[in-house]
CSV table of C-alpha atoms in Angstrom, one decimal:
chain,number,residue,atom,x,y,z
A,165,UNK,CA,32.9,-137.4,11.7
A,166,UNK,CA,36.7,-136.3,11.8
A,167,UNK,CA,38.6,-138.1,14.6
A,168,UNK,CA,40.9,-135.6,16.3
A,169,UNK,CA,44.3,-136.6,17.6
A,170,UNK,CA,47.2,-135.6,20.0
A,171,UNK,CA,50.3,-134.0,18.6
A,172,UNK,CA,53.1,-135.1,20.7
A,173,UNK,CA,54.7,-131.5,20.4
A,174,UNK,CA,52.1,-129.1,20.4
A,175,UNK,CA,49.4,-131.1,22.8
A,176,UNK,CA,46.6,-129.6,20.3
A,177,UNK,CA,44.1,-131.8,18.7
A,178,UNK,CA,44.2,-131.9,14.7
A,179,UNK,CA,41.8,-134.0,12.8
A,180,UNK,CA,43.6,-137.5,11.6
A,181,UNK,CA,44.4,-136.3,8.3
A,182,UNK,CA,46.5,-133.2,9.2
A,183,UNK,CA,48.8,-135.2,11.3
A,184,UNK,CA,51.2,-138.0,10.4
A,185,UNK,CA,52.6,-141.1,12.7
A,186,UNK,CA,55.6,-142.6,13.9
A,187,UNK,CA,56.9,-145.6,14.9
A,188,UNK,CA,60.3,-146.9,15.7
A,189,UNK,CA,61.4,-149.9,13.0
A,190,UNK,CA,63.1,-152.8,13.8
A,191,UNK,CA,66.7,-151.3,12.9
A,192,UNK,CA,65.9,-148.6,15.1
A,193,UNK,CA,65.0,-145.9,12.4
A,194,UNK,CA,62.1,-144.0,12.6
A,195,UNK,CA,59.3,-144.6,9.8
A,196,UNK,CA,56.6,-141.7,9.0
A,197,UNK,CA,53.3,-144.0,9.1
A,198,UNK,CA,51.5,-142.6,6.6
A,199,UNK,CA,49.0,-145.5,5.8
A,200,UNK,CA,48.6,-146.1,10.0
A,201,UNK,CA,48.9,-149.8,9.5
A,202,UNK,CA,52.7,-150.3,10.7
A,203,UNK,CA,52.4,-152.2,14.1
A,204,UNK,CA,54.4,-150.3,17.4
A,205,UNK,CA,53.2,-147.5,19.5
A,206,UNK,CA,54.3,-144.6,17.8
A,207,UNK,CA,53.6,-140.5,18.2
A,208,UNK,CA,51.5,-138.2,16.3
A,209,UNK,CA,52.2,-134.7,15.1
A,210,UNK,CA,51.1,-132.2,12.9
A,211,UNK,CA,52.1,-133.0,9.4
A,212,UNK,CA,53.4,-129.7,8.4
A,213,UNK,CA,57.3,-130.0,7.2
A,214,UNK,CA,58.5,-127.0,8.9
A,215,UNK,CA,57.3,-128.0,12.6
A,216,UNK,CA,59.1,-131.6,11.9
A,217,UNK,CA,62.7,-129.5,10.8
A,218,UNK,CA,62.3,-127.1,13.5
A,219,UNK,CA,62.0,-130.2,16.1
A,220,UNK,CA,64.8,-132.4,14.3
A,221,UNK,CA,66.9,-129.1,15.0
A,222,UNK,CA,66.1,-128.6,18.4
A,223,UNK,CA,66.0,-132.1,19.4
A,224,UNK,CA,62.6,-132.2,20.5
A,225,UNK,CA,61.8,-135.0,17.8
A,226,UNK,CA,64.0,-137.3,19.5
A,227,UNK,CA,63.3,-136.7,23.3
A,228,UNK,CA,59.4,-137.7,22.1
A,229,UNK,CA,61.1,-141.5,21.1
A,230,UNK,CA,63.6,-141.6,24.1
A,231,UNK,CA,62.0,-140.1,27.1
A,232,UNK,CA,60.4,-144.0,27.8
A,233,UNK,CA,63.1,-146.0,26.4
A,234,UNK,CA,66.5,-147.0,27.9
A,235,UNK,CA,68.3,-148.3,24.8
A,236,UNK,CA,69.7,-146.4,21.8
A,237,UNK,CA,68.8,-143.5,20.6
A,238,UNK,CA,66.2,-144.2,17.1
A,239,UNK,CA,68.1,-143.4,13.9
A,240,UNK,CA,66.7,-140.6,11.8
A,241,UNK,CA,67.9,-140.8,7.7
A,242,UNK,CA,69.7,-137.6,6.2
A,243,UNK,CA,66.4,-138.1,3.8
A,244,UNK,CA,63.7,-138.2,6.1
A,245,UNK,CA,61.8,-135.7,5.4
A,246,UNK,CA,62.3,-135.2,1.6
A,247,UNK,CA,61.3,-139.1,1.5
A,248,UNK,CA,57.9,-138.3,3.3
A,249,UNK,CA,56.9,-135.5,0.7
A,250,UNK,CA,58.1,-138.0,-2.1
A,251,UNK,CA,55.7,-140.8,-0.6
A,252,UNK,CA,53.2,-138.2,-0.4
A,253,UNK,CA,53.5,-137.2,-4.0
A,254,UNK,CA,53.5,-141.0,-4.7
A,255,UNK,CA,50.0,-141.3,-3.2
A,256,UNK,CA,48.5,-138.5,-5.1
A,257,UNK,CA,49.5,-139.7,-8.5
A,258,UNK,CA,48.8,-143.3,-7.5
A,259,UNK,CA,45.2,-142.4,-7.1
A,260,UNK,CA,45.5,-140.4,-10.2
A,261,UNK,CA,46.5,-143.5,-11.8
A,262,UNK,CA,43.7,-145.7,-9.6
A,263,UNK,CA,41.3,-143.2,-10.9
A,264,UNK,CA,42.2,-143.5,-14.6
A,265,UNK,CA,42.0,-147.7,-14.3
A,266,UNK,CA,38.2,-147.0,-13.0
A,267,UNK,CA,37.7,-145.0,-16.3
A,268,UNK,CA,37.0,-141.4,-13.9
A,269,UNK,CA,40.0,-139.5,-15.8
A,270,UNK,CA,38.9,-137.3,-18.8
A,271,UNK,CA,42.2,-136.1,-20.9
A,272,UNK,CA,42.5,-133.5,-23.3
A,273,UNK,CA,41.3,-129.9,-23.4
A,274,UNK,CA,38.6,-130.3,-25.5
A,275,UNK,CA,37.3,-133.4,-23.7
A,276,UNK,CA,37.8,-131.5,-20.0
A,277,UNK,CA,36.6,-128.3,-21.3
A,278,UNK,CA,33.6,-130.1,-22.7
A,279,UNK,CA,32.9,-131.7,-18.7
A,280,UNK,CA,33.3,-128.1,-16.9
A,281,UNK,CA,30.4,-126.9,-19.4
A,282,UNK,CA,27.9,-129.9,-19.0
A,283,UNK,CA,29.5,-130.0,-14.6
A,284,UNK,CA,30.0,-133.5,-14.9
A,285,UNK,CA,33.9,-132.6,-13.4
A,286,UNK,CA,34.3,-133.0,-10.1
A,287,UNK,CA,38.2,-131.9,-9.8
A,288,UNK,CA,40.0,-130.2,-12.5
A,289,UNK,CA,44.1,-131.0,-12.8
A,290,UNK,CA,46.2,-128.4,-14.9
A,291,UNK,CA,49.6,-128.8,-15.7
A,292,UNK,CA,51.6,-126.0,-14.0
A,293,UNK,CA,54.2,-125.6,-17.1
A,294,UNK,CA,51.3,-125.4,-19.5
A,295,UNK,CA,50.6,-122.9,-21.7
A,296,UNK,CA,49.4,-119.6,-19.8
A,297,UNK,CA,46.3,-119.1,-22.2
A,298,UNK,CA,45.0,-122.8,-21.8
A,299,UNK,CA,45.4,-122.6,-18.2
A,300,UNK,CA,44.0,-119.9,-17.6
A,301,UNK,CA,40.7,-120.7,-19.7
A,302,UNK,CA,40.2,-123.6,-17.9
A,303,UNK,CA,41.1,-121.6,-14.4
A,304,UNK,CA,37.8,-118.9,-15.9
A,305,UNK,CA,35.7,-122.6,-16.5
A,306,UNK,CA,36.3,-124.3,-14.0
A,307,UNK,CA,36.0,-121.1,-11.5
A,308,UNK,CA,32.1,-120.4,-12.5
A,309,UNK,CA,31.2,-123.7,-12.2
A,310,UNK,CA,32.8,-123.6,-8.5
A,311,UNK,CA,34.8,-126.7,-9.5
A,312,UNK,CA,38.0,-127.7,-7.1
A,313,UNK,CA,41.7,-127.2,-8.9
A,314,UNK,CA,44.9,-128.6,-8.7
A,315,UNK,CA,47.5,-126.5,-10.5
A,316,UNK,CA,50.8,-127.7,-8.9
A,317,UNK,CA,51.5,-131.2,-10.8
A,318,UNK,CA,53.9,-130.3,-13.7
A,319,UNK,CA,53.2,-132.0,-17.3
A,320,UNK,CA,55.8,-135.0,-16.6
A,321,UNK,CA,54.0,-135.9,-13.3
A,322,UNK,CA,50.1,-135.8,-14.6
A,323,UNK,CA,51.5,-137.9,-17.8
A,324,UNK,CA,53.3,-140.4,-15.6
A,325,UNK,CA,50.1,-141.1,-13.6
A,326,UNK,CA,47.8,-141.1,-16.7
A,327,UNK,CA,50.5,-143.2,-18.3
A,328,UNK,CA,50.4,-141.0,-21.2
A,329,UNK,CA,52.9,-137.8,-22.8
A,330,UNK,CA,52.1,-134.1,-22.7
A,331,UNK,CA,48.8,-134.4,-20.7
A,332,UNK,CA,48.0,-130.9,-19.9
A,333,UNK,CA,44.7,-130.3,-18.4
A,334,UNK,CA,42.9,-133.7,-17.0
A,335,UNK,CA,39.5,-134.1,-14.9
A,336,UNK,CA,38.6,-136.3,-12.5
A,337,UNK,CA,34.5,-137.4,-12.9
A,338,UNK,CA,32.7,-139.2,-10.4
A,339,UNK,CA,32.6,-137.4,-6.3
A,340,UNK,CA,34.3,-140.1,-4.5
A,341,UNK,CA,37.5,-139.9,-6.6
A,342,UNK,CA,37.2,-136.2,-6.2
A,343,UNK,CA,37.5,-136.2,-2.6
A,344,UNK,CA,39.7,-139.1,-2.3
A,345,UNK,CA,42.4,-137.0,-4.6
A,346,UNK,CA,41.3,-133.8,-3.0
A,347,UNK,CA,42.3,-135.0,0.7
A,348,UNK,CA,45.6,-136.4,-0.7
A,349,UNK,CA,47.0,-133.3,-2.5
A,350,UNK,CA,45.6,-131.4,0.9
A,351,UNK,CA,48.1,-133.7,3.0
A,352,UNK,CA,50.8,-133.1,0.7
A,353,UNK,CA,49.7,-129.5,0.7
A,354,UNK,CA,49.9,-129.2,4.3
A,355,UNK,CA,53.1,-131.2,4.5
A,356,UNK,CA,55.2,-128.8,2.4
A,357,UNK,CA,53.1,-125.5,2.6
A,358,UNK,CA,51.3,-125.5,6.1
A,359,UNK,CA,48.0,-125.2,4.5
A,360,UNK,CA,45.5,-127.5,2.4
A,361,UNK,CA,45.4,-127.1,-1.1
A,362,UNK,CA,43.2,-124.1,-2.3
């Protein structure tokens, strides 16, 4: 069962996943938690980019770390938030990678076409700059064998994590990596577009 948690801003409760923590370093900075291992007591809030500009704008961010706490004010990096979405990204194609080292990555169209067919795939990963035609065979395959796609990770980032060149169109066998990538790329999702991957 999903634990729900407190968002420090909105007071509604969102299951774990949709939110991301924060805790105070020991230089003062603030540090997005996203493993929730990193000791301190921290605050929760929805993990949706927009909401955490909008209340580094207005302030509100802040007030959440200081309304307790006499000393200085935490220290926010002009970064902050492009590094979350980057260690986001990092966690999807690390599992991409973890995935490939437990021999549940298929590569190749012919090889991934061959897996949508027999339904052995479990999650189907298309370049986005790949060519229209291929992409959007797989998109017909994949879609009448109700098989979950990803269709944001460009050529250079699904060869990087498969530590191959030109990977195009890539499937994930086996459930458990299926959902373990799927809630990922939903985080990330959620984090730059407001919504879970479709």
């Amino acid at each position: 069962m999903t634990e729900n948690l407190q968002c420090a801003l909105t007071g509604k409760l969102l299951p774990r996943e949709e939110t991301i923590r924060f805790v105070i370093g020991p230089d003062n900075a603030v540090i997005a938690d996203l493993s929730d291992e990193l000791p301190g007591e921290g605050i929760r809030l929805l993990g949706y980019r927009g909401t955490l500009e909008k209340s580094l704008r207005d302030g509100t961010f802040i007030r959440l770390f200081v309304k307790d706490r006499l000393d200085d004010e935490p220290v926010i990096s002009a970064l902050f938030l492009d590094k979350i979405e980057s260690q986001l990204m990092d966690k999807v194609l690390g599992l991409i990678g973890l995935a490939r080292r437990a021999g549940a990555v298929l590569n190749g169209f012919a090889k991934v076409e061959s897996s949508l067919k027999s339904g052995k795939c479990e999650l189907l990963l298309t370049a986005s700059d790949g060519a229209e035609d291929g992409r959007m065979k797989m998109t017909r395959l994949a879609d009448a064998v109700q098989c979950p796609q990803v269709t944001f990770l460009p050529s250079a980032r699904l060869s990087m994590a498969l530590g191959q060149t030109n990977v195009i169109h890539a499937g994930i066998i086996g459930s458990g990596w299926a959902q373990r990538l799927n809630a990922s790329i939903d985080r990330l999702s959620l984090y730059v577009n407001g919504h879970g991957a479709a």
